[in-house]
């Protein structure tokens, strides 16, 4: 869901025009339900795992969109 309609959704974006990076996460409740990642896609695997695992992300949303975040910061929260 990258363009959700209805109540209960929030969007978190990070844009770095100089680096050519755009990230958008769609959050419903406390879960990532969709994402768009353009430019540096190094965070895509971790974001996809959060979507698939349906783990709560409220405390980690800003890390997921931050450019250059350390995947190990978040992957320790994910199921193996």
XYZ file of N, CA and C in Angstrom:
240
model
N 0.845 -1.170 0.000
C 0.000 0.000 0.000
C 0.896 1.240 0.000
N 1.098 1.840 -1.129
C 1.938 3.029 -1.171
C 1.134 4.314 -1.310
N -0.124 4.189 -1.684
C -1.032 5.336 -1.753
C -2.350 4.966 -1.079
N -2.304 4.747 0.222
C -3.510 4.277 0.908
C -4.576 5.360 1.012
N -5.801 4.902 1.040
C -6.922 5.800 1.251
C -7.593 5.410 2.552
N -8.128 6.373 3.234
C -8.824 6.093 4.477
C -8.031 6.567 5.686
N -8.643 6.360 6.823
C -8.037 6.827 8.069
C -7.075 5.785 8.623
N -6.194 6.245 9.481
C -5.302 5.332 10.184
C -3.945 5.150 9.543
N -3.700 5.797 8.411
C -2.413 5.683 7.738
C -1.582 6.934 7.975
N -0.290 6.751 8.054
C 0.639 7.870 8.132
C 1.747 7.621 7.116
N 2.310 8.695 6.593
C 3.418 8.583 5.653
C 4.636 9.254 6.256
N 5.775 8.588 6.134
C 7.045 9.145 6.581
C 7.933 9.198 5.351
N 8.474 10.386 5.068
C 9.286 10.569 3.863
C 10.658 11.118 4.200
N 11.600 10.760 3.333
C 12.941 11.321 3.401
C 13.362 11.600 1.968
N 13.748 12.834 1.701
C 14.160 13.229 0.362
C 15.522 13.894 0.456
N 16.453 13.419 -0.374
C 17.767 14.049 -0.496
C 18.003 14.247 -1.984
N 17.621 15.412 -2.486
C 17.700 15.687 -3.920
C 19.142 15.629 -4.429
N 20.078 16.095 -3.630
C 21.483 16.067 -4.059
C 21.972 14.646 -4.289
N 21.582 13.737 -3.418
C 22.014 12.340 -3.531
C 21.078 11.518 -4.412
N 19.945 12.110 -4.820
C 18.986 11.391 -5.644
C 18.263 10.283 -4.892
N 17.947 10.554 -3.621
C 17.317 9.547 -2.772
C 15.919 10.002 -2.366
N 14.968 9.076 -2.482
C 13.602 9.312 -2.024
C 13.126 8.051 -1.332
N 12.624 8.213 -0.104
C 12.049 7.093 0.635
C 10.705 7.525 1.194
N 9.750 6.648 1.049
C 8.423 6.879 1.618
C 7.975 5.574 2.269
N 7.612 5.667 3.532
C 7.050 4.522 4.240
C 5.603 4.828 4.568
N 4.753 3.844 4.404
C 3.358 3.964 4.790
C 3.184 3.132 6.057
N 2.674 3.785 7.082
C 2.507 3.163 8.391
C 1.014 3.104 8.705
N 0.562 1.967 9.169
C -0.814 1.841 9.659
C -0.722 1.222 11.042
N -1.269 1.953 12.002
C -1.121 1.504 13.377
C 0.340 1.599 13.760
N 0.953 0.483 13.971
C 2.363 0.445 14.360
C 3.167 -0.432 13.410
N 2.666 -0.588 12.168
C 3.300 -1.496 11.211
C 3.580 -0.772 9.890
N 4.677 -1.148 9.241
C 4.946 -0.665 7.886
C 4.092 -1.502 6.942
N 3.266 -0.831 6.140
C 2.398 -1.555 5.208
C 2.803 -1.349 3.756
N 3.690 -0.394 3.494
C 4.143 -0.161 2.135
C 5.342 0.767 2.121
N 6.059 0.758 1.003
C 7.255 1.603 0.905
C 7.606 1.860 -0.550
N 8.216 3.008 -0.771
C 8.842 3.342 -2.046
C 10.264 3.754 -1.706
N 11.229 3.148 -2.373
C 12.640 3.489 -2.151
C 13.269 3.705 -3.516
N 13.788 4.918 -3.742
C 14.436 5.255 -5.008
C 15.810 5.826 -4.715
N 16.749 5.565 -5.609
C 18.120 6.014 -5.389
C 18.873 4.934 -4.647
N 19.457 5.264 -3.521
C 20.178 4.290 -2.704
C 19.181 3.310 -2.093
N 19.247 2.069 -2.518
C 18.276 1.077 -2.080
C 18.848 0.130 -1.024
N 19.898 0.533 -0.357
C 20.541 -0.355 0.614
C 19.631 -0.712 1.786
N 18.633 0.098 2.058
C 17.730 -0.175 3.175
C 16.517 -1.010 2.771
N 16.386 -1.305 1.502
C 15.178 -1.976 0.993
C 14.957 -3.351 1.629
N 16.011 -4.119 1.789
C 15.856 -5.455 2.379
C 15.300 -5.368 3.800
N 15.854 -4.471 4.597
C 15.393 -4.331 5.975
C 13.954 -3.835 6.023
N 13.616 -2.863 5.188
C 12.243 -2.360 5.145
C 11.290 -3.484 4.739
N 11.661 -4.255 3.729
C 10.824 -5.370 3.288
C 10.615 -6.390 4.396
N 11.645 -6.637 5.171
C 11.521 -7.586 6.273
C 10.577 -7.063 7.353
N 10.588 -5.758 7.589
C 9.629 -5.186 8.544
C 8.197 -5.332 8.022
N 8.000 -5.128 6.726
C 6.664 -5.302 6.151
C 6.225 -6.759 6.302
N 7.088 -7.686 5.929
C 6.744 -9.108 5.972
C 6.519 -9.623 7.393
N 7.324 -9.150 8.342
C 7.241 -9.667 9.714
C 6.118 -9.037 10.522
N 5.625 -7.878 10.048
C 4.557 -7.147 10.746
C 4.942 -6.768 12.178
N 6.234 -6.563 12.402
C 6.697 -6.130 13.719
C 6.382 -4.660 13.938
N 6.132 -4.250 15.170
C 5.922 -2.833 15.479
C 7.167 -2.019 15.122
N 6.950 -0.829 14.574
C 8.089 -0.009 14.157
C 8.081 1.401 14.723
N 7.122 1.728 15.559
C 6.968 3.127 15.970
C 8.256 3.744 16.479
N 9.034 3.011 17.239
C 10.280 3.567 17.785
C 11.388 3.606 16.743
N 11.194 2.953 15.597
C 12.262 2.815 14.612
C 11.968 3.434 13.255
N 10.823 4.078 13.103
C 10.436 4.616 11.804
C 11.470 5.598 11.280
N 11.925 6.491 12.108
C 12.895 7.489 11.641
C 14.205 6.836 11.210
N 14.603 5.747 11.859
C 15.809 5.032 11.439
C 15.626 4.408 10.065
N 14.443 3.893 9.781
C 14.202 3.244 8.497
C 14.316 4.202 7.318
N 13.980 5.461 7.499
C 14.071 6.402 6.384
C 15.373 7.189 6.386
N 16.124 7.105 7.468
C 17.386 7.842 7.559
C 18.387 7.290 6.547
N 18.993 8.153 5.790
C 19.981 7.741 4.806
C 21.237 7.257 5.525
N 21.707 6.110 5.118
C 22.936 5.583 5.685
C 22.773 4.921 7.041
N 21.539 4.557 7.403
C 21.363 3.929 8.707
C 22.070 2.580 8.731
N 22.437 2.161 9.896
C 23.079 0.871 10.056
C 22.010 -0.202 10.125
N 22.005 -1.106 9.159
C 20.990 -2.160 9.154
C 21.027 -2.975 10.432
N 22.198 -3.125 11.007
C 22.302 -3.924 12.232
C 21.527 -3.286 13.373
N 21.306 -1.964 13.310
C 20.521 -1.278 14.334
C 19.100 -1.835 14.388
N 18.565 -2.235 13.246
C 17.186 -2.689 13.162
C 17.063 -4.190 12.966
N 18.000 -4.794 12.268
C 17.869 -6.205 11.963
C 17.907 -7.080 13.197
N 18.478 -6.583 14.264
C 18.479 -7.364 15.499
C 17.055 -7.523 16.058
N 16.123 -6.676 15.623
C 14.734 -6.759 16.059
C 13.912 -7.734 15.227
N 14.422 -8.131 14.081
C 13.658 -8.944 13.141
C 13.838 -10.437 13.410
N 12.798 -11.217 13.119
C 12.940 -12.669 13.249
C 13.887 -13.202 12.202
N 14.559 -14.241 12.501
C 15.525 -14.850 11.561
C 14.856 -15.831 10.647
